[in-house]
CSV table of N, CA and C in Angstrom, one decimal:
chain,number,residue,atom,x,y,z
A,1,MET,N,-85.5,-34.4,-85.2
A,1,MET,CA,-84.3,-35.1,-85.6
A,1,MET,C,-84.5,-36.9,-85.4
A,2,HIS,N,-83.8,-37.2,-86.5
A,2,HIS,CA,-83.6,-38.7,-86.6
A,2,HIS,C,-83.0,-39.0,-86.7
A,3,TYR,N,-82.0,-39.3,-85.2
A,3,TYR,CA,-80.7,-40.9,-85.4
A,3,TYR,C,-80.3,-42.1,-86.1
A,4,GLU,N,-79.5,-42.6,-86.3
A,4,GLU,CA,-79.1,-43.5,-86.9
A,4,GLU,C,-78.0,-44.5,-85.1
A,5,LEU,N,-78.8,-45.9,-85.0
A,5,LEU,CA,-78.3,-46.6,-84.0
A,5,LEU,C,-76.7,-46.5,-84.3
A,6,GLN,N,-76.3,-46.1,-83.1
A,6,GLN,CA,-74.8,-46.3,-83.0
A,6,GLN,C,-73.7,-47.4,-83.3
A,7,PRO,N,-72.8,-46.9,-84.2
A,7,PRO,CA,-72.3,-48.8,-84.9
A,7,PRO,C,-71.8,-48.9,-83.9
A,8,LEU,N,-71.6,-50.3,-83.2
A,8,LEU,CA,-70.3,-51.0,-82.1
A,8,LEU,C,-69.8,-51.6,-82.8
A,9,ARG,N,-68.6,-52.6,-82.2
A,9,ARG,CA,-67.9,-53.3,-82.7
A,9,ARG,C,-68.2,-54.7,-81.3
A,10,LEU,N,-68.7,-55.7,-81.7
A,10,LEU,CA,-69.6,-56.7,-80.9
A,10,LEU,C,-68.4,-57.9,-81.3
A,11,GLN,N,-68.3,-58.1,-80.1
A,11,GLN,CA,-67.5,-59.7,-80.8
A,11,GLN,C,-68.9,-61.1,-80.5
A,12,ALA,N,-68.3,-62.0,-81.1
A,12,ALA,CA,-69.0,-63.4,-81.3
A,12,ALA,C,-69.4,-63.6,-80.0
A,13,GLY,N,-70.9,-64.1,-79.2
A,13,GLY,CA,-71.3,-64.9,-78.4
A,13,GLY,C,-72.0,-63.2,-77.2
A,14,TRP,N,-72.0,-62.0,-77.7
A,14,TRP,CA,-73.0,-61.0,-77.0
A,14,TRP,C,-74.4,-61.1,-78.6
A,15,ARG,N,-75.1,-60.8,-77.4
A,15,ARG,CA,-77.0,-61.2,-78.3
A,15,ARG,C,-77.6,-59.8,-77.5
A,16,ILE,N,-77.9,-59.3,-78.5
A,16,ILE,CA,-78.3,-57.7,-78.0
A,16,ILE,C,-80.1,-58.2,-78.2
A,17,GLU,N,-80.3,-57.4,-76.4
A,17,GLU,CA,-82.0,-58.0,-75.8
A,17,GLU,C,-82.9,-57.3,-76.5
A,18,TRP,N,-82.1,-55.1,-76.3
A,18,TRP,CA,-82.9,-54.1,-76.8
A,18,TRP,C,-81.5,-53.1,-77.4
A,19,ASN,N,-81.9,-52.2,-78.3
A,19,ASN,CA,-80.5,-51.3,-78.7
A,19,ASN,C,-81.4,-50.6,-78.8
A,20,ASN,N,-81.6,-49.0,-78.4
A,20,ASN,CA,-81.6,-47.9,-78.6
A,20,ASN,C,-80.9,-46.8,-78.3
A,21,PHE,N,-79.7,-47.3,-78.4
A,21,PHE,CA,-78.4,-46.5,-78.1
A,21,PHE,C,-78.3,-46.2,-79.8
A,22,SER,N,-78.7,-44.4,-80.4
A,22,SER,CA,-78.3,-44.0,-81.2
A,22,SER,C,-77.4,-42.7,-80.7
A,23,GLU,N,-77.3,-42.0,-82.3
A,23,GLU,CA,-75.5,-41.5,-82.9
A,23,GLU,C,-76.0,-40.3,-82.3
A,24,TYR,N,-76.8,-40.1,-80.6
A,24,TYR,CA,-77.2,-38.7,-81.1
A,24,TYR,C,-76.0,-38.8,-79.7
A,25,ASP,N,-74.9,-37.4,-79.3
A,25,ASP,CA,-74.1,-36.9,-79.1
A,25,ASP,C,-74.4,-36.2,-78.0
A,26,MET,N,-75.5,-35.6,-77.0
A,26,MET,CA,-75.1,-33.8,-76.7
A,26,MET,C,-74.0,-32.9,-77.0
A,27,ASP,N,-72.7,-33.4,-76.7
A,27,ASP,CA,-71.8,-32.7,-77.1
A,27,ASP,C,-71.3,-32.6,-78.4
A,28,LEU,N,-72.2,-32.8,-79.6
A,28,LEU,CA,-72.0,-32.2,-81.0
A,28,LEU,C,-73.2,-31.8,-81.0
A,29,HIS,N,-74.6,-32.2,-81.0
A,29,HIS,CA,-75.4,-32.0,-81.5
A,29,HIS,C,-76.2,-31.6,-80.0
A,30,GLY,N,-75.9,-30.7,-78.8
A,30,GLY,CA,-76.8,-30.1,-78.6
A,30,GLY,C,-78.2,-30.5,-77.7
A,31,LYS,N,-78.3,-30.1,-76.7
A,31,LYS,CA,-78.8,-30.0,-75.5
A,31,LYS,C,-81.0,-30.9,-75.8
A,32,GLU,N,-81.1,-30.0,-77.6
A,32,GLU,CA,-82.7,-30.2,-77.5
A,32,GLU,C,-83.2,-31.2,-77.6
A,33,ASP,N,-82.0,-32.5,-78.2
A,33,ASP,CA,-82.5,-33.6,-78.4
A,33,ASP,C,-82.5,-34.9,-77.4
A,34,ALA,N,-81.8,-34.0,-76.0
A,34,ALA,CA,-82.0,-35.5,-75.2
A,34,ALA,C,-83.0,-36.0,-75.2
A,35,ILE,N,-84.6,-36.7,-75.0
A,35,ILE,CA,-85.3,-36.8,-75.7
A,35,ILE,C,-84.7,-38.5,-76.6
A,36,GLU,N,-83.1,-38.8,-76.9
A,36,GLU,CA,-82.5,-38.9,-77.0
A,36,GLU,C,-82.1,-40.3,-76.1
A,37,LEU,N,-81.8,-40.3,-74.6
A,37,LEU,CA,-81.4,-40.2,-73.4
A,37,LEU,C,-82.1,-41.1,-72.7
A,38,ASN,N,-82.4,-42.3,-72.0
A,38,ASN,CA,-83.4,-42.7,-71.4
A,38,ASN,C,-82.5,-44.0,-70.5
A,39,GLU,N,-83.4,-44.8,-70.2
A,39,GLU,CA,-82.9,-45.7,-69.4
A,39,GLU,C,-82.4,-46.7,-70.0
A,40,ASP,N,-82.9,-46.9,-71.0
A,40,ASP,CA,-82.8,-48.4,-72.1
A,40,ASP,C,-82.2,-48.3,-73.5
A,41,LEU,N,-81.5,-47.7,-72.5
A,41,LEU,CA,-80.6,-47.7,-74.1
A,41,LEU,C,-79.8,-49.0,-74.5
A,42,LEU,N,-79.8,-49.6,-74.7
A,42,LEU,CA,-78.5,-50.9,-75.3
A,42,LEU,C,-78.7,-51.6,-74.1
A,43,GLN,N,-78.7,-53.4,-74.4
A,43,GLN,CA,-78.6,-54.1,-73.3
A,43,GLN,C,-78.4,-55.6,-73.9
A,44,LEU,N,-76.9,-56.0,-74.4
A,44,LEU,CA,-75.8,-56.9,-74.4
A,44,LEU,C,-76.4,-57.9,-73.5
A,45,CYS,N,-76.0,-60.2,-74.3
A,45,CYS,CA,-76.1,-60.6,-73.0
A,45,CYS,C,-75.7,-61.7,-73.2
A,46,ASN,N,-74.4,-62.2,-72.5
A,46,ASN,CA,-74.4,-63.3,-73.6
A,46,ASN,C,-74.2,-65.0,-72.1
A,47,ASP,N,-75.2,-65.9,-73.3
A,47,ASP,CA,-75.8,-66.0,-72.7
A,47,ASP,C,-74.9,-67.3,-71.6
A,48,LYS,N,-73.9,-67.7,-72.3
A,48,LYS,CA,-72.6,-68.8,-72.5
A,48,LYS,C,-72.0,-68.1,-71.0
A,49,ALA,N,-71.6,-67.4,-71.0
A,49,ALA,CA,-71.0,-66.8,-69.7
A,49,ALA,C,-71.9,-65.9,-68.6
A,50,LYS,N,-73.3,-66.0,-69.2
A,50,LYS,CA,-74.2,-65.8,-67.9
A,50,LYS,C,-74.2,-64.0,-67.4
A,51,LEU,N,-74.0,-63.0,-68.6
A,51,LEU,CA,-73.5,-62.5,-68.3
A,51,LEU,C,-74.5,-61.7,-68.9
A,52,VAL,N,-74.7,-60.0,-68.3
A,52,VAL,CA,-75.3,-59.1,-69.0
A,52,VAL,C,-74.3,-57.4,-69.1
A,53,ILE,N,-74.5,-56.6,-70.0
A,53,ILE,CA,-74.2,-55.1,-70.1
A,53,ILE,C,-75.5,-54.7,-70.1
A,54,ASP,N,-75.7,-53.6,-69.5
A,54,ASP,CA,-76.6,-52.8,-69.7
A,54,ASP,C,-76.1,-51.7,-69.5
A,55,LEU,N,-77.0,-51.2,-70.7
A,55,LEU,CA,-76.4,-49.4,-71.1
A,55,LEU,C,-77.8,-48.1,-70.5
A,56,GLY,N,-77.9,-47.4,-70.0
A,56,GLY,CA,-79.1,-46.5,-69.9
A,56,GLY,C,-78.4,-44.7,-69.2
A,57,TRP,N,-79.2,-44.3,-70.0
A,57,TRP,CA,-79.2,-43.2,-68.9
A,57,TRP,C,-79.7,-42.6,-67.9
A,58,TYR,N,-79.3,-42.0,-67.2
A,58,TYR,CA,-80.3,-41.6,-66.0
A,58,TYR,C,-79.9,-39.8,-64.9
A,59,PRO,N,-80.9,-39.4,-65.2
A,59,PRO,CA,-82.2,-39.6,-64.9
A,59,PRO,C,-82.2,-39.5,-66.5
A,60,SER,N,-83.5,-39.9,-67.0
A,60,SER,CA,-83.7,-40.4,-68.6
A,60,SER,C,-84.3,-38.9,-68.8
A,61,PHE,N,-83.9,-38.8,-69.7
A,61,PHE,CA,-83.6,-37.3,-71.2
A,61,PHE,C,-83.8,-36.0,-70.0
A,62,ASP,N,-82.7,-35.8,-69.5
A,62,ASP,CA,-82.3,-35.4,-68.4
A,62,ASP,C,-81.0,-34.8,-68.8
A,63,PRO,N,-81.1,-33.3,-69.2
A,63,PRO,CA,-79.7,-33.2,-69.8
A,63,PRO,C,-78.1,-32.9,-68.9
A,64,ASP,N,-79.0,-33.3,-68.0
A,64,ASP,CA,-77.4,-32.6,-66.4
A,64,ASP,C,-77.7,-34.1,-66.0
A,65,GLY,N,-78.2,-35.5,-66.6
A,65,GLY,CA,-78.0,-36.4,-66.2
A,65,GLY,C,-76.6,-37.0,-67.0
A,66,GLN,N,-76.3,-38.4,-66.9
A,66,GLN,CA,-75.0,-39.2,-66.9
A,66,GLN,C,-75.0,-40.3,-67.8
A,67,TYR,N,-74.5,-41.0,-68.4
A,67,TYR,CA,-74.4,-42.8,-68.7
A,67,TYR,C,-73.8,-43.8,-67.2
A,68,LEU,N,-74.9,-44.9,-67.8
A,68,LEU,CA,-74.5,-45.9,-66.6
A,68,LEU,C,-74.6,-46.6,-67.0
A,69,LEU,N,-72.9,-47.7,-67.1
A,69,LEU,CA,-72.9,-48.8,-68.1
A,69,LEU,C,-71.9,-49.4,-66.8
A,70,LEU,N,-73.4,-50.8,-66.7
A,70,LEU,CA,-72.8,-51.8,-66.2
A,70,LEU,C,-73.4,-54.3,-66.9
A,71,LEU,N,-71.7,-53.8,-66.3
A,71,LEU,CA,-71.8,-55.3,-66.1
A,71,LEU,C,-71.8,-56.2,-65.1
A,72,VAL,N,-73.0,-57.1,-65.3
A,72,VAL,CA,-73.9,-58.7,-64.0
A,72,VAL,C,-73.6,-59.1,-64.7
A,73,ARG,N,-73.6,-60.0,-63.3
A,73,ARG,CA,-74.2,-61.9,-63.8
A,73,ARG,C,-75.1,-62.0,-63.3
A,74,ASN,N,-75.4,-63.1,-64.1
A,74,ASN,CA,-76.9,-63.3,-63.9
A,74,ASN,C,-77.8,-63.2,-63.0
A,75,HIS,N,-77.9,-61.4,-63.8
A,75,HIS,CA,-79.1,-60.1,-63.2
A,75,HIS,C,-79.3,-60.0,-62.6
A,76,CYS,N,-77.5,-60.2,-61.8
A,76,CYS,CA,-77.5,-59.7,-60.0
A,76,CYS,C,-77.2,-58.4,-60.3
A,77,TRP,N,-78.4,-57.0,-60.3
A,77,TRP,CA,-78.2,-55.6,-60.5
A,77,TRP,C,-77.2,-55.0,-59.1
A,78,ASP,N,-77.6,-55.5,-58.2
A,78,ASP,CA,-77.3,-54.7,-56.9
A,78,ASP,C,-75.9,-55.2,-56.9
A,79,SER,N,-75.6,-56.0,-57.8
A,79,SER,CA,-73.7,-56.6,-57.2
A,79,SER,C,-72.9,-56.5,-58.5
A,80,PRO,N,-72.9,-55.5,-59.2
A,80,PRO,CA,-72.2,-55.0,-60.4
A,80,PRO,C,-70.8,-56.0,-60.1
A,81,LEU,N,-70.4,-56.3,-61.9
A,81,LEU,CA,-68.8,-56.7,-61.5
A,81,LEU,C,-68.6,-55.0,-62.3
A,82,GLU,N,-68.7,-54.9,-62.9
A,82,GLU,CA,-68.4,-53.4,-63.3
A,82,GLU,C,-68.8,-52.8,-63.2
A,83,LYS,N,-68.5,-51.3,-63.4
A,83,LYS,CA,-69.6,-50.2,-63.2
A,83,LYS,C,-69.0,-48.9,-63.8
A,84,THR,N,-69.6,-48.1,-64.8
A,84,THR,CA,-68.8,-46.8,-65.8
A,84,THR,C,-69.9,-46.1,-65.5
A,85,ALA,N,-69.5,-45.2,-64.8
A,85,ALA,CA,-70.7,-43.7,-65.4
A,85,ALA,C,-69.7,-41.9,-66.2
A,86,SER,N,-70.5,-41.9,-67.2
A,86,SER,CA,-69.8,-41.1,-67.3
A,86,SER,C,-70.9,-40.1,-68.1
A,87,LYS,N,-70.6,-39.1,-68.1
A,87,LYS,CA,-71.6,-37.6,-69.5
A,87,LYS,C,-70.6,-38.3,-70.6
A,88,SER,N,-69.7,-38.9,-70.7
A,88,SER,CA,-68.8,-38.6,-72.8
A,88,SER,C,-69.1,-39.9,-72.9
A,89,LYS,N,-69.7,-39.7,-74.8
A,89,LYS,CA,-70.5,-40.8,-74.9
A,89,LYS,C,-68.6,-41.6,-75.3
A,90,THR,N,-68.1,-41.5,-75.6
A,90,THR,CA,-66.7,-41.4,-76.4
A,90,THR,C,-66.2,-42.5,-75.3
A,91,GLU,N,-66.0,-42.3,-73.7
A,91,GLU,CA,-65.5,-43.2,-73.3
A,91,GLU,C,-66.7,-44.5,-72.8
A,92,ILE,N,-67.9,-44.4,-72.6
A,92,ILE,CA,-68.9,-45.3,-72.6
A,92,ILE,C,-69.0,-46.4,-73.4
A,93,ILE,N,-68.8,-46.2,-74.6
A,93,ILE,CA,-68.4,-46.8,-76.4
A,93,ILE,C,-66.8,-47.5,-76.4
A,94,SER,N,-66.4,-46.9,-75.3
A,94,SER,CA,-64.8,-47.3,-75.5
A,94,SER,C,-64.9,-47.8,-74.3
A,95,GLN,N,-65.5,-48.2,-73.5
A,95,GLN,CA,-65.3,-49.4,-72.1
A,95,GLN,C,-66.5,-50.7,-72.2
A,96,LEU,N,-67.5,-49.9,-73.4
A,96,LEU,CA,-68.4,-51.2,-73.8
A,96,LEU,C,-67.8,-52.1,-74.6
A,97,GLU,N,-66.8,-52.0,-75.2
A,97,GLU,CA,-66.0,-52.3,-77.0
A,97,GLU,C,-65.3,-53.0,-76.1
A,98,LYS,N,-64.8,-52.4,-74.9
A,98,LYS,CA,-63.5,-53.6,-74.5
A,98,LYS,C,-64.1,-54.6,-73.1
A,99,TRP,N,-65.4,-53.9,-72.8
A,99,TRP,CA,-66.1,-55.6,-72.2
A,99,TRP,C,-66.9,-56.6,-72.6
A,100,VAL,N,-67.0,-56.6,-74.1
A,100,VAL,CA,-67.7,-57.4,-75.0
A,100,VAL,C,-66.3,-58.5,-75.6
A,101,ASN,N,-64.8,-58.0,-75.1
A,101,ASN,CA,-63.9,-58.6,-75.5
A,101,ASN,C,-63.3,-60.0,-74.8
A,102,ASP,N,-63.2,-61.2,-75.1
A,102,ASP,CA,-63.7,-62.5,-74.4
A,102,ASP,C,-62.1,-62.3,-73.5
A,103,GLY,N,-61.1,-62.2,-73.6
A,103,GLY,CA,-60.0,-61.3,-73.1
A,103,GLY,C,-60.6,-60.6,-72.1
A,104,PHE,N,-61.0,-60.0,-71.7
A,104,PHE,CA,-61.3,-58.8,-70.5
A,104,PHE,C,-62.5,-59.4,-69.8
A,105,PHE,N,-63.8,-59.8,-70.2
A,105,PHE,CA,-65.2,-60.4,-69.6
A,105,PHE,C,-64.6,-61.9,-69.2
A,106,GLY,N,-63.6,-62.5,-69.8
A,106,GLY,CA,-63.3,-64.0,-69.6
A,106,GLY,C,-62.5,-64.8,-68.1
A,107,LYS,N,-62.5,-63.3,-67.1
A,107,LYS,CA,-62.3,-63.5,-65.9
A,107,LYS,C,-63.4,-64.2,-65.3
A,108,TYR,N,-64.5,-63.0,-65.7
A,108,TYR,CA,-65.8,-63.9,-65.1
A,108,TYR,C,-66.4,-64.8,-65.3
A,109,VAL,N,-65.4,-65.6,-66.0
A,109,VAL,CA,-67.6,-66.7,-66.7
A,109,VAL,C,-66.4,-68.1,-65.2
């Protein structure tokens, strides 16, 4: 089955590096399309703030895995500023849309 890209509300200043984050939701569509879930789902960059938001599914393609959402500065992957892990797509989207809000990430600038 083909899934469209997941609609997201992003604020100005964020650049999409890559986007493979589809509308596929295991809770709605079942486990048979877990091929949609991999470690490189979405990466957003804010060059001015030197921030990166990275979203992946770990382990890739494993229905028993989970989303991992990271907010990092200067590509310091070992020390994320924020980190959320969840099986809930709704929770991940909510966190992501919160993190791109300058009222939130401004504390890291």
